[in-house]
mmCIF file of C-alpha atoms in Angstrom:
data_model
loop_
_atom_site.group_PDB
_atom_site.id
_atom_site.type_symbol
_atom_site.label_atom_id
_atom_site.label_comp_id
_atom_site.label_asym_id
_atom_site.label_seq_id
_atom_site.Cartn_x
_atom_site.Cartn_y
_atom_site.Cartn_z
ATOM 1 C CA UNK A 27 -2.209 -5.325 -8.867
ATOM 2 C CA UNK A 28 -0.209 -3.193 -6.425
ATOM 3 C CA UNK A 29 -1.531 -3.474 -2.856
ATOM 4 C CA UNK A 30 -0.874 -0.685 -0.364
ATOM 5 C CA UNK A 31 -1.637 -0.206 3.300
ATOM 6 C CA UNK A 32 -2.184 3.557 3.136
ATOM 7 C CA UNK A 33 -3.667 6.003 0.654
ATOM 8 C CA UNK A 34 -0.716 8.384 0.944
ATOM 9 C CA UNK A 35 1.860 5.755 -0.021
ATOM 10 C CA UNK A 36 -0.369 4.563 -2.852
ATOM 11 C CA UNK A 37 -0.750 8.031 -4.340
ATOM 12 C CA UNK A 38 2.943 8.855 -4.028
ATOM 13 C CA UNK A 39 3.765 5.740 -6.047
ATOM 14 C CA UNK A 40 0.925 6.366 -8.484
ATOM 15 C CA UNK A 41 2.034 9.939 -9.160
ATOM 16 C CA UNK A 42 5.605 8.746 -9.707
ATOM 17 C CA UNK A 43 4.326 6.193 -12.238
ATOM 18 C CA UNK A 44 2.133 8.761 -13.986
ATOM 19 C CA UNK A 45 5.092 11.143 -14.205
ATOM 20 C CA UNK A 46 6.943 8.403 -16.075
ATOM 21 C CA UNK A 47 4.090 8.079 -18.552
ATOM 22 C CA UNK A 48 2.817 4.776 -17.186
ATOM 23 C CA UNK A 49 -0.864 3.959 -17.580
ATOM 24 C CA UNK A 50 -2.298 3.178 -14.173
ATOM 25 C CA UNK A 51 -5.683 2.775 -12.559
ATOM 26 C CA UNK A 52 -5.975 4.303 -9.083
ATOM 27 C CA UNK A 53 -8.729 2.785 -6.961
ATOM 28 C CA UNK A 54 -9.104 5.312 -4.173
ATOM 29 C CA UNK A 55 -10.888 8.650 -3.848
ATOM 30 C CA UNK A 56 -8.292 11.019 -5.284
ATOM 31 C CA UNK A 57 -10.523 14.061 -4.777
ATOM 32 C CA UNK A 58 -10.729 13.448 -1.041
ATOM 33 C CA UNK A 59 -6.954 13.043 -0.777
ATOM 34 C CA UNK A 60 -6.483 16.335 -2.635
ATOM 35 C CA UNK A 61 -8.703 18.032 -0.055
ATOM 36 C CA UNK A 62 -6.671 16.478 2.766
ATOM 37 C CA UNK A 63 -3.462 17.802 1.228
ATOM 38 C CA UNK A 64 -4.923 21.261 0.683
ATOM 39 C CA UNK A 65 -5.995 21.464 4.327
ATOM 40 C CA UNK A 66 -2.570 20.221 5.455
ATOM 41 C CA UNK A 67 -0.914 22.904 3.340
ATOM 42 C CA UNK A 68 -3.174 25.560 4.851
ATOM 43 C CA UNK A 69 -2.288 24.396 8.374
ATOM 44 C CA UNK A 70 1.405 24.447 7.446
ATOM 45 C CA UNK A 71 1.285 28.092 6.318
ATOM 46 C CA UNK A 72 -0.987 29.159 9.191
ATOM 47 C CA UNK A 73 -4.030 29.868 7.026
ATOM 48 C CA UNK A 74 -6.427 28.330 9.509
ATOM 49 C CA UNK A 75 -9.623 29.438 7.716
ATOM 50 C CA UNK A 76 -8.665 27.159 4.833
ATOM 51 C CA UNK A 77 -8.217 24.120 7.075
ATOM 52 C CA UNK A 78 -11.489 22.386 6.239
ATOM 53 C CA UNK A 79 -10.920 18.639 6.040
ATOM 54 C CA UNK A 80 -12.052 16.634 9.066
ATOM 55 C CA UNK A 81 -8.736 14.778 9.236
ATOM 56 C CA UNK A 82 -6.763 18.010 9.650
ATOM 57 C CA UNK A 83 -9.219 20.072 11.717
ATOM 58 C CA UNK A 84 -8.214 18.477 15.075
ATOM 59 C CA UNK A 85 -4.758 20.110 14.881
ATOM 60 C CA UNK A 86 -4.535 23.663 16.202
ATOM 61 C CA UNK A 87 -1.149 24.318 14.596
ATOM 62 C CA UNK A 88 1.241 22.535 12.237
ATOM 63 C CA UNK A 89 3.521 21.517 15.112
ATOM 64 C CA UNK A 90 0.701 19.486 16.679
ATOM 65 C CA UNK A 91 0.253 17.495 13.467
ATOM 66 C CA UNK A 92 3.996 16.940 13.145
ATOM 67 C CA UNK A 93 4.272 15.786 16.767
ATOM 68 C CA UNK A 94 1.501 13.216 16.356
ATOM 69 C CA UNK A 95 2.946 12.070 13.044
ATOM 70 C CA UNK A 96 6.292 11.412 14.714
ATOM 71 C CA UNK A 97 4.539 9.368 17.387
ATOM 72 C CA UNK A 98 2.229 7.206 15.275
ATOM 73 C CA UNK A 99 3.913 7.270 11.842
ATOM 74 C CA UNK A 100 1.937 5.678 9.016
ATOM 75 C CA UNK A 101 -0.202 7.786 6.716
ATOM 76 C CA UNK A 102 -0.040 10.905 8.896
ATOM 77 C CA UNK A 103 3.742 10.851 8.748
ATOM 78 C CA UNK A 104 3.614 10.574 4.959
ATOM 79 C CA UNK A 105 1.249 13.538 4.745
ATOM 80 C CA UNK A 106 3.638 15.634 6.819
ATOM 81 C CA UNK A 107 6.566 14.584 4.639
ATOM 82 C CA UNK A 108 4.676 15.450 1.441
ATOM 83 C CA UNK A 109 3.949 18.978 2.678
ATOM 84 C CA UNK A 110 7.385 19.567 4.241
ATOM 85 C CA UNK A 111 9.171 18.353 1.097
ATOM 86 C CA UNK A 112 7.233 20.706 -1.170
ATOM 87 C CA UNK A 113 5.683 17.882 -3.204
ATOM 88 C CA UNK A 114 2.065 18.719 -2.365
ATOM 89 C CA UNK A 115 1.408 21.177 -5.212
ATOM 90 C CA UNK A 116 2.674 18.763 -7.848
ATOM 91 C CA UNK A 117 0.736 15.820 -6.414
ATOM 92 C CA UNK A 118 -2.452 17.888 -6.266
ATOM 93 C CA UNK A 119 -1.989 19.047 -9.860
ATOM 94 C CA UNK A 120 -1.445 15.477 -11.137
ATOM 95 C CA UNK A 121 -4.400 14.031 -9.240
ATOM 96 C CA UNK A 122 -6.790 16.812 -10.240
ATOM 97 C CA UNK A 123 -6.061 16.352 -13.943
ATOM 98 C CA UNK A 124 -5.449 12.615 -14.231
ATOM 99 C CA UNK A 125 -7.946 10.592 -16.257
ATOM 100 C CA UNK A 126 -7.681 6.808 -16.022
ATOM 101 C CA UNK A 127 -6.849 5.420 -19.469
ATOM 102 C CA UNK A 128 -9.023 2.566 -20.780
ATOM 103 C CA UNK A 129 -5.883 0.499 -21.411
ATOM 104 C CA UNK A 130 -4.321 0.906 -17.948
ATOM 105 C CA UNK A 131 -1.706 -1.781 -17.365
ATOM 106 C CA UNK A 132 -1.502 -1.634 -13.570
ATOM 107 C CA UNK A 133 -3.990 -1.216 -10.746
ATOM 108 C CA UNK A 134 -3.048 0.632 -7.563
ATOM 109 C CA UNK A 135 -5.352 -0.152 -4.665
ATOM 110 C CA UNK A 136 -5.366 -0.861 -0.942
ATOM 111 C CA UNK A 137 -5.626 -4.163 0.876
ATOM 112 C CA UNK A 138 -8.960 -2.967 2.281
ATOM 113 C CA UNK A 139 -10.414 -2.486 -1.198
ATOM 114 C CA UNK A 140 -8.933 -5.767 -2.469
ATOM 115 C CA UNK A 141 -10.939 -7.975 -0.104
ATOM 116 C CA UNK A 142 -12.784 -10.642 -2.066
ATOM 117 C CA UNK A 143 -10.770 -10.024 -5.232
ATOM 118 C CA UNK A 144 -7.846 -11.741 -6.944
ATOM 119 C CA UNK A 145 -5.333 -10.822 -9.624
ATOM 120 C CA UNK A 146 -2.835 -12.755 -11.713
ATOM 121 C CA UNK A 147 0.054 -10.825 -10.180
ATOM 122 C CA UNK A 148 0.119 -9.032 -6.830
ATOM 123 C CA UNK A 149 2.910 -6.769 -5.612
ATOM 124 C CA UNK A 150 2.842 -5.826 -1.935
ATOM 125 C CA UNK A 151 3.951 -2.275 -1.212
ATOM 126 C CA UNK A 152 6.356 -1.514 1.613
ATOM 127 C CA UNK A 153 4.031 0.721 3.639
ATOM 128 C CA UNK A 154 2.823 -2.084 5.912
ATOM 129 C CA UNK A 155 4.108 -1.898 9.517
ATOM 130 C CA UNK A 156 7.347 -3.532 10.558
ATOM 131 C CA UNK A 157 7.415 -6.343 13.119
ATOM 132 C CA UNK A 158 10.373 -4.789 14.904
ATOM 133 C CA UNK A 159 10.728 -1.917 17.352
ATOM 134 C CA UNK A 160 14.194 -0.695 18.275
ATOM 135 C CA UNK A 161 15.647 -3.919 16.891
ATOM 136 C CA UNK A 162 13.387 -6.188 18.936
ATOM 137 C CA UNK A 163 10.650 -8.407 17.522
ATOM 138 C CA UNK A 164 7.255 -7.125 18.714
ATOM 139 C CA UNK A 165 5.025 -8.382 15.918
ATOM 140 C CA UNK A 166 2.037 -6.447 14.637
ATOM 141 C CA UNK A 167 -1.500 -5.973 15.918
ATOM 142 C CA UNK A 168 -4.270 -8.437 15.129
ATOM 143 C CA UNK A 169 -5.874 -5.870 12.836
ATOM 144 C CA UNK A 170 -2.652 -5.491 10.868
ATOM 145 C CA UNK A 171 -2.196 -9.275 10.761
ATOM 146 C CA UNK A 172 -5.641 -9.661 9.247
ATOM 147 C CA UNK A 173 -4.946 -6.978 6.662
ATOM 148 C CA UNK A 174 -1.605 -8.526 5.740
ATOM 149 C CA UNK A 175 -3.325 -11.902 5.412
ATOM 150 C CA UNK A 176 -5.811 -10.384 2.971
ATOM 151 C CA UNK A 177 -2.943 -8.902 0.974
ATOM 152 C CA UNK A 178 -0.909 -12.104 0.624
ATOM 153 C CA UNK A 179 -3.901 -14.157 -0.493
ATOM 154 C CA UNK A 180 -4.994 -11.969 -3.422
ATOM 155 C CA UNK A 181 -2.633 -13.410 -6.063
ATOM 156 C CA UNK A 182 -3.503 -16.204 -8.472
ATOM 157 C CA UNK A 183 -0.135 -16.740 -10.164
ATOM 158 C CA UNK A 184 2.520 -14.501 -8.714
ATOM 159 C CA UNK A 185 3.070 -12.769 -5.382
ATOM 160 C CA UNK A 186 5.893 -10.333 -4.700
ATOM 161 C CA UNK A 187 6.242 -10.023 -0.943
ATOM 162 C CA UNK A 188 7.250 -6.920 0.994
ATOM 163 C CA UNK A 189 9.467 -6.269 3.998
ATOM 164 C CA UNK A 190 6.716 -7.032 6.525
ATOM 165 C CA UNK A 191 6.097 -10.509 5.103
ATOM 166 C CA UNK A 192 9.830 -11.143 4.663
ATOM 167 C CA UNK A 193 10.367 -10.370 8.359
ATOM 168 C CA UNK A 194 7.758 -12.950 9.348
ATOM 169 C CA UNK A 195 9.239 -15.642 7.110
ATOM 170 C CA UNK A 196 12.771 -14.870 8.273
ATOM 171 C CA UNK A 197 11.704 -15.228 11.909
ATOM 172 C CA UNK A 198 10.505 -18.751 11.160
ATOM 173 C CA UNK A 199 13.491 -19.594 8.972
ATOM 174 C CA UNK A 200 11.419 -19.978 5.820
ATOM 175 C CA UNK A 201 12.548 -19.060 2.316
ATOM 176 C CA UNK A 202 9.834 -17.650 0.086
ATOM 177 C CA UNK A 203 9.992 -18.955 -3.482
ATOM 178 C CA UNK A 204 8.684 -16.528 -6.075
ATOM 179 C CA UNK A 205 6.825 -18.703 -8.556
ATOM 180 C CA UNK A 206 5.749 -17.456 -11.953
ATOM 181 C CA UNK A 207 3.274 -19.192 -14.220
ATOM 182 C CA UNK A 208 4.683 -18.858 -17.720
ATOM 183 C CA UNK A 209 2.927 -18.328 -21.043
ATOM 184 C CA UNK A 210 0.569 -20.364 -23.144
ATOM 185 C CA UNK A 211 3.222 -22.861 -24.227
ATOM 186 C CA UNK A 212 3.252 -24.411 -20.756
ATOM 187 C CA UNK A 213 1.214 -27.593 -20.664
ATOM 188 C CA UNK A 214 -1.777 -27.869 -18.391
ATOM 189 C CA UNK A 215 -0.204 -30.462 -16.081
ATOM 190 C CA UNK A 216 2.721 -28.153 -15.381
ATOM 191 C CA UNK A 217 0.375 -25.232 -14.879
ATOM 192 C CA UNK A 218 -1.595 -27.239 -12.318
ATOM 193 C CA UNK A 219 1.595 -28.012 -10.411
ATOM 194 C CA UNK A 220 2.605 -24.354 -10.433
ATOM 195 C CA UNK A 221 -0.817 -23.290 -9.178
ATOM 196 C CA UNK A 222 -0.592 -25.847 -6.378
ATOM 197 C CA UNK A 223 2.843 -24.581 -5.339
ATOM 198 C CA UNK A 224 1.672 -20.960 -5.445
ATOM 199 C CA UNK A 225 -1.232 -21.768 -3.131
ATOM 200 C CA UNK A 226 1.122 -23.694 -0.844
ATOM 201 C CA UNK A 227 3.383 -20.654 -0.606
ATOM 202 C CA UNK A 228 0.411 -18.438 0.187
ATOM 203 C CA UNK A 229 -0.730 -20.807 2.941
ATOM 204 C CA UNK A 230 2.819 -20.818 4.311
ATOM 205 C CA UNK A 231 2.872 -17.034 4.511
ATOM 206 C CA UNK A 232 -0.640 -16.985 6.026
ATOM 207 C CA UNK A 233 0.242 -19.543 8.692
ATOM 208 C CA UNK A 234 3.367 -17.619 9.683
ATOM 209 C CA UNK A 235 1.465 -14.342 9.927
ATOM 210 C CA UNK A 236 -1.198 -15.950 12.100
ATOM 211 C CA UNK A 237 1.333 -17.744 14.349
#
């Protein structure tokens, strides 16, 4: 399971995987994101009658959207980059025609949607906020801490951390050990030890995030 903070980052990675022929399951509303992109494109070219999505309607002109994106970053910044880079048409085409295969090997979802769920392997995407601003440690908001906590506690056997978690562990001088539970030939006693160590690592990450 790949866990993202934002829909835009998720879909960029998903489209890249689909382009490579990988079989993925995307657990967000792709149709809504297509409509967001189409409205953003319309704003970019000055076709204001075609700006229909509620997320884009507040901006009178493209410059206003760009200015706010530069200020707040995150998903809005990624939307601006998609349109400015000319990727929007391709992304829209892929998302409009993609059908999830029954034998998908990877799930792309957000931390919000992953609440209450677990997976054997969890990979944290790098679209979570950094703890630094202009080289100084500032941490992240309580809301972001809670979301990051949800993300790091979704794995059963393997967790691949991202930059945000690595920053937290580095601040506290802790080395994260990536533990993998091997195949069926591993005896149950060993598997129990591995599970215990995995949970210990997750608690370690959680405690640092909450500190």
